[in-house]
Amino acid sequence: MNAPTTDQLPVVVVGAGPVGLAAAAHLAERGLEPLVLEAGPSAATAVREWAHVRLFSPWAEVTDPAAEKLLSPTGWSRPDGAAYPTGGDWAEHYLQPLADALGDKVRYGTAVTGVARAGRDRVVDADRDQQPFTVHVRTADGREERLIARAVVDASGTWALPGPLGADGLPALGERTAAARISYRVPDFKDPAVRARYAGRRTAVVGSGASAFTALAYLADLAEDEPGTHAVWVLRRAIGAGTYGGGEADQLPARGALGLRAKAAVEAGHAGAVTGFRTQAVERAGDRLVLAAEDGRRLDPVDEIIVLTGFRPDLSFLSEVRLGLDERLQAPAALAPLIDPNVHSCGTVYPHGVNELSHPEQGIHLVGMKSYGRAPTFLAMTGYEQVRSIAAALAGDREAAERVELTLPETGVCGGAGLYDDPEAAQSGEGGGCCAAPATLQIGVGAPAASGGC
């Protein structure tokens, strides 16, 4: 029996999250064969870990057109486009049905451990581009397999690799041994066990973004109910005009409101702020923890630490393919200037596609959160545009691949948690884009945890 030609092989998609499943839908629409490999037991495994989070994006902006076409024959109907789903809603009412519609094109419990060219390590040039990809996987029962693919679309995200406490990008001394007392994501304070963990205790919150704002707001709410609850906000930089975000002037109202809530927590005495503190070590003081800085300063002992210093891509299983990555962001080199957080915000990143997402190794693309590397603000609808363009390119339709088919609202379209946790209040929001939120935002109302992009 003759072996299949490269064009007859499937396109392997790594990850059954929102962008990975959208990639599969676009590939199928183009007549290509997708094979989605998901390490978890169901679709949207990472999204389910923040199921209580309410998105900034309404339903109208978190479903993909090709995916909707695939779902339509199944009897699926899009939920109210003006309503704001939680992560759990998104997974249950859209992402899992989409994976079900794809059927055996999605494999669960299948972790990708390596990607390479058949018979070629990254050093070998000879006939490299003519060889298919080999994708090594490990199944849930420990078996190893080697799959063959015509191309690889990596939509595995960054959720699994949160940034460490250490200011130099490495774990602080003692951080690993203190792991049982450290959380790297915003805790769900609606969980009674989580509330008990932080109630009446002193917690260090390390980070300066929306996730840190959310954690401070949650702890301030808890302090209102549980005396003795206090937070110390640890920032690596000084407090300035932009520390709390844009406030009421922020183009993304909910993001601005989170900053105002963090400011209110500090002003109300529920949190103290320590600036210019670059953590070097976590030390023990009896059964409590002490953060030590590179300049010799030490904070008063704390009981818990919440580290919210961003996420980073796992590039370990791509070591044998030739990626062209920016040396700072670990994003594709052509995309990095468009998403540099020193220059751009959610509202200024433009739609992009195959040209910005290509690498020296032809046929491999990083998409979704993974494509942004260490940049903190991912645009959810832009991920759908990314995979539309890549599917067109893989199908040989270069004109469609290079055509921009997404127009972002002035404020941009970003994933993340809204300030509100009331669906009715969410639907009454004003403003543009996915970040629409109620025009009047009240400090002190419980906020859902930040999603880290979605």
Tab-separated table of C-alpha atoms in Angstrom:
chain	number	residue	atom	x	y	z
A	1	MET	CA	0.000	0.000	0.000
A	2	ASN	CA	1.362	3.387	-0.951
A	3	ALA	CA	2.002	5.845	1.858
A	4	PRO	CA	-0.177	8.950	1.739
A	5	THR	CA	1.316	12.062	0.194
A	6	THR	CA	1.960	15.026	2.448
A	7	ASP	CA	-1.145	16.803	1.109
A	8	GLN	CA	-3.292	13.868	2.218
A	9	LEU	CA	-2.073	14.013	5.805
A	10	PRO	CA	-4.023	15.799	8.546
A	11	VAL	CA	-3.177	19.188	9.975
A	12	VAL	CA	-2.465	18.641	13.658
A	13	VAL	CA	-3.939	21.291	15.945
A	14	VAL	CA	-2.500	21.351	19.464
A	15	GLY	CA	-5.141	22.266	22.036
A	16	ALA	CA	-8.962	22.093	22.059
A	17	GLY	CA	-9.517	25.582	23.407
A	18	PRO	CA	-11.395	28.415	21.683
A	19	VAL	CA	-8.757	29.138	19.040
A	20	GLY	CA	-7.729	25.526	18.481
A	21	LEU	CA	-11.316	24.444	17.855
A	22	ALA	CA	-11.875	27.447	15.586
A	23	ALA	CA	-8.768	26.400	13.641
A	24	ALA	CA	-10.247	22.932	13.160
A	25	ALA	CA	-13.542	24.433	11.950
A	26	HIS	CA	-11.771	26.639	9.396
A	27	LEU	CA	-9.608	23.747	8.196
A	28	ALA	CA	-12.661	21.529	7.761
A	29	GLU	CA	-14.465	24.304	5.888
A	30	ARG	CA	-11.489	24.430	3.506
A	31	GLY	CA	-11.652	20.701	2.878
A	32	LEU	CA	-8.554	19.944	4.944
A	33	GLU	CA	-8.432	17.225	7.590
A	34	PRO	CA	-7.836	18.575	11.110
A	35	LEU	CA	-6.721	16.434	14.045
A	36	VAL	CA	-7.049	18.251	17.368
A	37	LEU	CA	-4.915	16.893	20.205
A	38	GLU	CA	-6.061	17.881	23.694
A	39	ALA	CA	-4.105	16.880	26.791
A	40	GLY	CA	-7.126	17.236	29.047
A	41	PRO	CA	-10.209	15.013	29.334
A	42	SER	CA	-12.588	17.402	27.548
A	43	ALA	CA	-12.684	20.474	25.363
A	44	ALA	CA	-11.538	23.771	26.854
A	45	THR	CA	-9.701	22.212	29.789
A	46	ALA	CA	-7.974	25.486	30.681
A	47	VAL	CA	-11.168	27.535	30.337
A	48	ARG	CA	-12.890	25.198	32.760
A	49	GLU	CA	-10.276	26.078	35.374
A	50	TRP	CA	-11.707	29.610	35.476
A	51	ALA	CA	-15.328	28.589	34.948
A	52	HIS	CA	-16.561	31.206	37.453
A	53	VAL	CA	-15.036	34.098	35.489
A	54	ARG	CA	-17.326	36.369	33.489
A	55	LEU	CA	-15.809	37.585	30.203
A	56	PHE	CA	-15.588	41.157	29.012
A	57	SER	CA	-16.789	39.758	25.695
A	58	PRO	CA	-20.482	39.175	24.913
A	59	TRP	CA	-21.515	35.989	23.157
A	60	ALA	CA	-21.586	37.795	19.800
A	61	GLU	CA	-17.806	38.227	20.011
A	62	VAL	CA	-16.665	34.867	21.361
A	63	THR	CA	-18.038	32.535	18.685
A	64	ASP	CA	-16.286	31.964	15.371
A	65	PRO	CA	-18.209	32.124	12.044
A	66	ALA	CA	-16.814	28.863	10.654
A	67	ALA	CA	-17.535	27.161	13.950
A	68	GLU	CA	-21.125	28.399	13.887
A	69	LYS	CA	-21.581	26.908	10.408
A	70	LEU	CA	-20.288	23.589	11.675
A	71	LEU	CA	-22.612	23.711	14.675
A	72	SER	CA	-25.728	24.780	12.820
A	73	PRO	CA	-26.764	21.318	11.504
A	74	THR	CA	-26.582	19.943	15.069
A	75	GLY	CA	-29.444	22.171	16.223
A	76	TRP	CA	-27.149	24.469	18.150
A	77	SER	CA	-28.215	28.086	18.408
A	78	ARG	CA	-26.042	30.932	19.583
A	79	PRO	CA	-26.984	32.270	23.013
A	80	ASP	CA	-28.129	35.863	23.344
A	81	GLY	CA	-25.410	37.843	21.585
A	82	ALA	CA	-25.602	40.681	24.107
A	83	ALA	CA	-25.155	38.423	27.149
A	84	TYR	CA	-21.779	37.931	28.784
A	85	PRO	CA	-20.831	34.285	29.394
A	86	THR	CA	-18.710	32.924	32.184
A	87	GLY	CA	-15.889	30.572	31.322
A	88	GLY	CA	-18.165	27.727	32.330
A	89	ASP	CA	-20.911	28.966	30.012
A	90	TRP	CA	-18.439	29.263	27.160
A	91	ALA	CA	-17.194	25.723	27.638
A	92	GLU	CA	-20.601	24.109	28.164
A	93	HIS	CA	-22.699	25.953	25.602
A	94	TYR	CA	-20.205	26.491	22.772
A	95	LEU	CA	-16.765	24.903	23.055
A	96	GLN	CA	-17.800	21.387	24.048
A	97	PRO	CA	-20.635	21.290	21.478
A	98	LEU	CA	-18.134	22.439	18.845
A	99	ALA	CA	-15.708	19.685	19.810
A	100	ASP	CA	-18.585	17.190	19.727
A	101	ALA	CA	-19.497	18.364	16.213
A	102	LEU	CA	-15.923	17.722	15.121
A	103	GLY	CA	-16.303	14.147	16.393
A	104	ASP	CA	-13.258	11.918	16.011
A	105	LYS	CA	-11.249	14.847	14.707
A	106	VAL	CA	-10.655	15.669	18.403
A	107	ARG	CA	-8.604	13.344	20.613
A	108	TYR	CA	-8.622	13.861	24.383
A	109	GLY	CA	-6.020	12.724	26.885
A	110	THR	CA	-3.309	13.200	24.259
A	111	ALA	CA	-0.378	15.404	25.279
A	112	VAL	CA	2.053	16.545	22.599
A	113	THR	CA	5.629	15.895	23.733
A	114	GLY	CA	7.540	16.789	20.565
A	115	VAL	CA	7.276	18.088	17.000
A	116	ALA	CA	9.908	17.564	14.292
A	117	ARG	CA	10.418	16.963	10.570
A	118	ALA	CA	10.404	13.293	9.616
A	119	GLY	CA	13.977	12.036	9.705
A	120	ARG	CA	15.398	15.540	10.261
A	121	ASP	CA	16.479	17.149	13.508
A	122	ARG	CA	16.640	20.942	13.518
A	123	VAL	CA	20.211	20.957	12.146
A	124	VAL	CA	19.540	19.066	8.897
A	125	ASP	CA	18.726	21.116	5.769
A	126	ALA	CA	18.474	18.404	3.091
A	127	ASP	CA	14.931	18.197	1.636
A	128	ARG	CA	13.622	19.551	4.910
A	129	ASP	CA	10.565	21.371	3.570
A	130	GLN	CA	9.451	18.290	1.623
A	131	GLN	CA	9.204	16.137	4.745
A	132	PRO	CA	6.013	15.805	6.789
A	133	PHE	CA	5.969	16.637	10.472
A	134	THR	CA	6.221	13.971	13.135
A	135	VAL	CA	4.207	14.679	16.258
A	136	HIS	CA	5.090	12.658	19.338
A	137	VAL	CA	2.323	12.246	21.903
A	138	ARG	CA	1.708	10.596	25.253
A	139	THR	CA	-1.769	9.290	25.997
A	140	ALA	CA	-3.571	9.375	29.330
A	141	ASP	CA	-2.633	5.730	30.007
A	142	GLY	CA	1.064	6.437	29.408
A	143	ARG	CA	1.383	5.061	25.872
A	144	GLU	CA	3.596	6.880	23.367
A	145	GLU	CA	2.614	7.406	19.737
A	146	ARG	CA	4.130	9.044	16.684
A	147	LEU	CA	1.706	10.814	14.347
A	148	ILE	CA	2.402	12.220	10.878
A	149	ALA	CA	1.066	15.622	9.812
A	150	ARG	CA	1.253	17.961	6.818
A	151	ALA	CA	1.312	21.015	9.123
A	152	VAL	CA	1.050	21.899	12.820
A	153	VAL	CA	-1.049	24.680	14.366
A	154	ASP	CA	-0.067	25.172	17.999
A	155	ALA	CA	-2.971	26.634	19.987
A	156	SER	CA	-1.871	25.256	23.342
A	157	GLY	CA	-1.967	28.646	25.071
A	158	THR	CA	0.086	29.809	28.044
A	159	TRP	CA	-2.188	28.957	30.983
A	160	ALA	CA	0.052	26.107	32.173
A	161	LEU	CA	3.122	28.324	32.702
A	162	PRO	CA	2.445	31.275	35.005
A	163	GLY	CA	5.331	33.632	35.676
A	164	PRO	CA	7.349	33.074	38.861
A	165	LEU	CA	7.805	35.307	41.901
A	166	GLY	CA	11.465	36.051	41.246
A	167	ALA	CA	12.052	39.457	39.657
A	168	ASP	CA	14.705	38.058	37.313
A	169	GLY	CA	12.170	35.756	35.659
A	170	LEU	CA	13.340	32.704	37.606
A	171	PRO	CA	11.772	31.284	40.759
A	172	ALA	CA	12.920	33.153	43.844
A	173	LEU	CA	15.113	31.279	46.294
A	174	GLY	CA	12.773	29.249	48.469
A	175	GLU	CA	9.807	29.749	46.133
A	176	ARG	CA	9.545	26.095	45.199
A	177	THR	CA	9.661	24.873	48.796
A	178	ALA	CA	6.929	27.371	49.726
A	179	ALA	CA	4.690	26.263	46.838
A	180	ALA	CA	1.872	25.051	49.113
A	181	ARG	CA	1.379	28.648	50.308
A	182	ILE	CA	1.591	30.294	46.883
A	183	SER	CA	-1.171	30.690	44.275
A	184	TYR	CA	-0.297	31.699	40.713
A	185	ARG	CA	-3.853	32.579	39.658
A	186	VAL	CA	-6.578	34.680	41.200
A	187	PRO	CA	-8.315	32.424	43.717
A	188	ASP	CA	-12.060	31.834	43.552
A	189	PHE	CA	-13.150	33.566	46.735
A	190	LYS	CA	-16.678	32.207	46.336
A	191	ASP	CA	-15.340	28.793	47.314
A	192	PRO	CA	-15.729	28.397	51.110
A	193	ALA	CA	-12.402	26.562	51.389
A	194	VAL	CA	-10.647	29.381	49.522
A	195	ARG	CA	-12.262	32.030	51.720
A	196	ALA	CA	-11.141	30.140	54.813
A	197	ARG	CA	-7.575	29.995	53.508
A	198	TYR	CA	-7.292	33.787	53.272
A	199	ALA	CA	-9.756	34.994	55.919
A	200	GLY	CA	-8.135	36.761	58.848
A	201	ARG	CA	-4.702	36.402	57.319
A	202	ARG	CA	-2.078	38.576	55.703
A	203	THR	CA	-1.532	37.950	51.992
A	204	ALA	CA	1.106	39.326	49.631
A	205	VAL	CA	-0.206	40.063	46.118
A	206	VAL	CA	2.643	40.337	43.606
A	207	GLY	CA	1.882	41.891	40.210
A	208	SER	CA	0.681	45.110	38.613
A	209	GLY	CA	-1.982	44.119	36.075
A	210	ALA	CA	-5.716	43.461	36.022
A	211	SER	CA	-5.307	40.123	37.801
A	212	ALA	CA	-3.553	41.828	40.704
A	213	PHE	CA	-6.288	44.486	40.802
A	214	THR	CA	-8.883	41.720	40.960
A	215	ALA	CA	-7.122	39.863	43.785
A	216	LEU	CA	-6.814	43.085	45.812
A	217	ALA	CA	-10.507	43.836	45.276
A	218	TYR	CA	-11.465	40.329	46.369
A	219	LEU	CA	-9.313	40.556	49.486
A	220	ALA	CA	-10.798	43.972	50.303
A	221	ASP	CA	-14.290	42.449	50.077
A	222	LEU	CA	-13.170	39.600	52.333
A	223	ALA	CA	-11.691	42.071	54.819
A	224	GLU	CA	-15.099	43.727	55.140
A	225	ASP	CA	-16.512	40.417	56.386
A	226	GLU	CA	-13.501	38.906	58.140
A	227	PRO	CA	-11.540	41.138	60.541
A	228	GLY	CA	-7.803	40.701	60.373
A	229	THR	CA	-7.755	40.066	56.631
A	230	HIS	CA	-5.097	42.259	55.024
A	231	ALA	CA	-3.130	42.398	51.788
A	232	VAL	CA	0.245	43.829	50.946
A	233	TRP	CA	0.558	44.773	47.298
A	234	VAL	CA	4.081	44.159	46.012
A	235	LEU	CA	5.067	46.119	42.898
A	236	ARG	CA	8.356	45.947	41.090
A	237	ARG	CA	8.008	49.562	40.003
A	238	ALA	CA	7.009	52.800	41.678
A	239	ILE	CA	3.424	53.989	41.956
A	240	GLY	CA	2.732	56.592	39.299
A	241	ALA	CA	-0.092	58.065	37.272
A	242	GLY	CA	-0.594	54.804	35.379
A	243	THR	CA	-0.306	52.363	38.279
A	244	TYR	CA	-4.059	51.914	38.648
A	245	GLY	CA	-4.740	51.937	34.907
A	246	GLY	CA	-6.787	54.559	33.139
A	247	GLY	CA	-9.600	54.700	35.676
A	248	GLU	CA	-12.716	56.352	34.309
A	249	ALA	CA	-10.762	57.445	31.217
A	250	ASP	CA	-9.759	53.881	30.322
A	251	GLN	CA	-11.061	52.826	26.900
A	252	LEU	CA	-11.937	49.508	28.529
A	253	PRO	CA	-14.342	50.519	31.314
A	254	ALA	CA	-14.141	47.284	33.297
A	255	ARG	CA	-10.351	47.347	33.240
A	256	GLY	CA	-10.389	50.920	34.485
A	257	ALA	CA	-12.858	49.996	37.211
A	258	LEU	CA	-10.631	47.193	38.445
A	259	GLY	CA	-7.803	49.676	38.846
A	260	LEU	CA	-10.078	51.993	40.795
A	261	ARG	CA	-11.047	49.133	43.077
A	262	ALA	CA	-7.394	48.337	43.760
A	263	LYS	CA	-6.824	51.992	44.588
A	264	ALA	CA	-9.848	51.964	46.888
A	265	ALA	CA	-8.523	48.861	48.669
A	266	VAL	CA	-5.269	50.681	49.422
A	267	GLU	CA	-6.973	53.923	50.461
A	268	ALA	CA	-9.392	52.050	52.739
A	269	GLY	CA	-6.502	50.402	54.550
A	270	HIS	CA	-7.322	46.884	53.399
A	271	ALA	CA	-4.038	46.726	51.497
A	272	GLY	CA	-0.665	48.359	51.801
A	273	ALA	CA	1.570	48.976	48.805
A	274	VAL	CA	5.300	48.264	48.632
A	275	THR	CA	7.031	49.697	45.553
A	276	GLY	CA	10.286	49.031	43.757
A	277	PHE	CA	10.401	45.608	45.415
A	278	ARG	CA	12.139	42.988	43.303
A	279	THR	CA	11.797	39.665	45.075
A	280	GLN	CA	14.918	37.567	45.441
A	281	ALA	CA	13.944	35.041	48.106
A	282	VAL	CA	11.101	33.584	50.146
A	283	GLU	CA	12.277	32.994	53.705
A	284	ARG	CA	10.646	31.208	56.640
A	285	ALA	CA	9.681	32.981	59.857
A	286	GLY	CA	8.178	30.207	61.948
A	287	ASP	CA	5.077	29.098	60.085
A	288	ARG	CA	4.923	32.337	58.058
A	289	LEU	CA	6.750	33.606	54.966
A	290	VAL	CA	8.975	36.642	54.454
A	291	LEU	CA	9.690	38.150	51.039
A	292	ALA	CA	13.253	39.425	50.628
A	293	ALA	CA	14.211	41.882	47.888
A	294	GLU	CA	17.381	42.220	45.856
A	295	ASP	CA	18.152	45.497	47.673
A	296	GLY	CA	18.080	43.806	51.078
A	297	ARG	CA	14.600	44.877	52.179
A	298	ARG	CA	12.345	42.343	53.869
A	299	LEU	CA	8.584	42.549	54.221
A	300	ASP	CA	6.713	41.791	57.413
A	301	PRO	CA	5.702	38.115	57.543
A	302	VAL	CA	2.704	36.959	55.493
A	303	ASP	CA	0.598	33.819	55.573
A	304	GLU	CA	-0.091	33.466	51.858
A	305	ILE	CA	1.313	34.747	48.556
A	306	ILE	CA	-0.604	35.336	45.315
A	307	VAL	CA	1.788	35.684	42.369
A	308	LEU	CA	0.250	37.325	39.286
A	309	THR	CA	3.221	38.107	37.079
A	310	GLY	CA	1.851	36.953	33.720
A	311	PHE	CA	2.201	33.787	31.676
A	312	ARG	CA	4.715	32.417	29.193
A	313	PRO	CA	4.635	29.889	26.338
A	314	ASP	CA	5.816	26.307	26.694
A	315	LEU	CA	8.298	25.911	23.852
A	316	SER	CA	9.883	22.700	25.128
A	317	PHE	CA	8.115	20.355	22.692
A	318	LEU	CA	9.080	22.569	19.735
A	319	SER	CA	12.837	22.312	20.246
A	320	GLU	CA	13.422	20.390	16.972
A	321	VAL	CA	11.644	22.821	14.653
A	322	ARG	CA	12.979	26.153	13.490
A	323	LEU	CA	11.007	28.988	15.043
A	324	GLY	CA	11.646	32.662	14.414
A	325	LEU	CA	10.845	34.221	17.792
A	326	ASP	CA	11.385	37.679	19.185
A	327	GLU	CA	14.152	37.581	21.773
A	328	ARG	CA	12.072	39.447	24.370
A	329	LEU	CA	8.464	38.357	23.982
A	330	GLN	CA	9.005	34.824	22.599
A	331	ALA	CA	6.355	35.697	20.010
A	332	PRO	CA	6.785	35.329	16.222
A	333	ALA	CA	9.324	37.913	15.128
A	334	ALA	CA	7.012	39.671	12.666
A	335	LEU	CA	4.175	39.842	15.207
A	336	ALA	CA	6.191	41.046	18.183
A	337	PRO	CA	6.424	44.726	17.144
A	338	LEU	CA	2.627	44.822	16.862
A	339	ILE	CA	2.024	43.539	20.401
A	340	ASP	CA	4.950	44.981	22.358
A	341	PRO	CA	3.347	45.897	25.724
A	342	ASN	CA	5.697	48.860	26.011
A	343	VAL	CA	3.935	50.383	22.998
A	344	HIS	CA	0.531	48.785	22.489
A	345	SER	CA	-2.610	48.263	24.543
A	346	CYS	CA	-5.723	46.180	23.889
A	347	GLY	CA	-7.107	48.869	21.619
A	348	THR	CA	-4.107	49.421	19.366
A	349	VAL	CA	-3.148	45.921	18.164
A	350	TYR	CA	-4.242	45.325	14.576
A	351	PRO	CA	-5.617	42.096	13.102
A	352	HIS	CA	-2.914	39.897	11.646
A	353	GLY	CA	-2.581	36.549	9.931
A	354	VAL	CA	-0.287	34.116	8.210
A	355	ASN	CA	2.406	36.647	7.269
A	356	GLU	CA	2.970	37.684	10.875
A	357	LEU	CA	2.632	34.110	12.183
A	358	SER	CA	5.043	32.305	9.861
A	359	HIS	CA	8.419	30.885	10.877
A	360	PRO	CA	11.581	29.735	9.092
A	361	GLU	CA	10.074	26.242	9.423
A	362	GLN	CA	7.309	26.209	6.845
A	363	GLY	CA	4.018	24.694	7.916
A	364	ILE	CA	4.125	25.418	11.631
A	365	HIS	CA	2.210	28.244	13.272
A	366	LEU	CA	1.733	29.416	16.850
A	367	VAL	CA	-1.725	30.935	17.311
A	368	GLY	CA	-3.942	32.323	20.043
A	369	MET	CA	-2.376	33.157	23.390
A	370	LYS	CA	0.697	31.119	22.472
A	371	SER	CA	1.390	33.461	19.543
A	372	TYR	CA	1.621	36.407	21.949
A	373	GLY	CA	4.440	34.816	23.932
A	374	ARG	CA	4.895	36.889	27.087
A	375	ALA	CA	2.784	39.822	25.911
A	376	PRO	CA	-0.044	40.187	28.435
A	377	THR	CA	-3.094	41.242	26.404
A	378	PHE	CA	-4.501	38.818	23.868
A	379	LEU	CA	-7.368	39.810	21.563
A	380	ALA	CA	-9.931	36.986	21.481
A	381	MET	CA	-11.488	37.747	18.083
A	382	THR	CA	-8.025	38.256	16.640
A	383	GLY	CA	-7.320	34.610	17.405
A	384	TYR	CA	-10.198	33.610	15.150
A	385	GLU	CA	-8.820	35.849	12.407
A	386	GLN	CA	-5.399	34.257	12.833
A	387	VAL	CA	-6.671	30.739	12.180
A	388	ARG	CA	-8.961	31.830	9.321
A	389	SER	CA	-5.901	33.245	7.560
A	390	ILE	CA	-3.720	30.205	8.282
A	391	ALA	CA	-6.355	27.744	7.077
A	392	ALA	CA	-6.669	29.706	3.834
A	393	ALA	CA	-2.894	29.638	3.365
A	394	LEU	CA	-2.693	25.883	3.993
A	395	ALA	CA	-5.463	25.408	1.423
A	396	GLY	CA	-3.442	27.363	-1.137
A	397	ASP	CA	-5.696	30.434	-1.152
A	398	ARG	CA	-3.040	33.062	-0.589
A	399	GLU	CA	-5.301	35.955	-1.536
A	400	ALA	CA	-7.778	35.056	1.224
A	401	ALA	CA	-4.942	34.365	3.655
A	402	GLU	CA	-3.545	37.854	3.228
A	403	ARG	CA	-6.921	39.583	3.283
A	404	VAL	CA	-8.018	41.092	6.589
A	405	GLU	CA	-11.581	40.041	7.382
A	406	LEU	CA	-11.842	41.466	10.886
A	407	THR	CA	-12.535	45.062	11.851
A	408	LEU	CA	-11.987	45.673	15.547
A	409	PRO	CA	-14.012	48.243	17.484
A	410	GLU	CA	-12.104	51.336	18.525
A	411	THR	CA	-11.417	49.913	21.967
A	412	GLY	CA	-10.196	46.613	20.588
A	413	VAL	CA	-11.515	43.173	21.391
A	414	CYS	CA	-9.837	41.589	24.355
A	415	GLY	CA	-10.450	38.581	26.505
A	416	GLY	CA	-10.539	38.905	30.265
A	417	ALA	CA	-12.779	39.107	33.275
A	418	GLY	CA	-15.403	41.745	33.692
A	419	LEU	CA	-15.928	43.605	36.956
A	420	TYR	CA	-19.527	42.488	37.134
A	421	ASP	CA	-20.780	39.064	38.046
A	422	ASP	CA	-24.447	39.768	37.334
A	423	PRO	CA	-25.549	38.700	33.838
A	424	GLU	CA	-28.373	41.255	33.807
A	425	ALA	CA	-26.017	44.036	34.803
A	426	ALA	CA	-23.561	42.881	32.166
A	427	GLN	CA	-26.172	43.117	29.440
A	428	SER	CA	-26.958	46.681	30.407
A	429	GLY	CA	-23.376	47.743	29.765
A	430	GLU	CA	-22.437	50.567	27.457
A	431	GLY	CA	-19.261	51.014	25.436
A	432	GLY	CA	-17.644	49.278	22.495
A	433	GLY	CA	-16.033	45.980	21.815
A	434	CYS	CA	-15.794	42.986	24.072
A	435	CYS	CA	-14.823	45.146	26.931
A	436	ALA	CA	-18.207	46.803	27.283
A	437	ALA	CA	-19.271	47.110	30.911
A	438	PRO	CA	-21.823	49.013	32.959
A	439	ALA	CA	-21.316	52.744	32.615
A	440	THR	CA	-21.488	53.134	36.396
A	441	LEU	CA	-19.237	50.680	38.225
A	442	GLN	CA	-19.496	50.442	41.976
A	443	ILE	CA	-16.357	49.847	44.010
A	444	GLY	CA	-16.791	47.005	46.459
A	445	VAL	CA	-18.935	44.682	44.363
A	446	GLY	CA	-17.379	41.201	44.127
A	447	ALA	CA	-15.338	40.752	40.961
A	448	PRO	CA	-14.653	37.530	39.085
A	449	ALA	CA	-11.060	36.431	38.745
A	450	ALA	CA	-9.080	37.533	35.708
A	451	SER	CA	-8.778	34.894	33.040
A	452	GLY	CA	-5.357	35.703	31.740
A	453	GLY	CA	-6.677	36.141	28.295
A	454	CYS	CA	-9.150	34.067	26.358
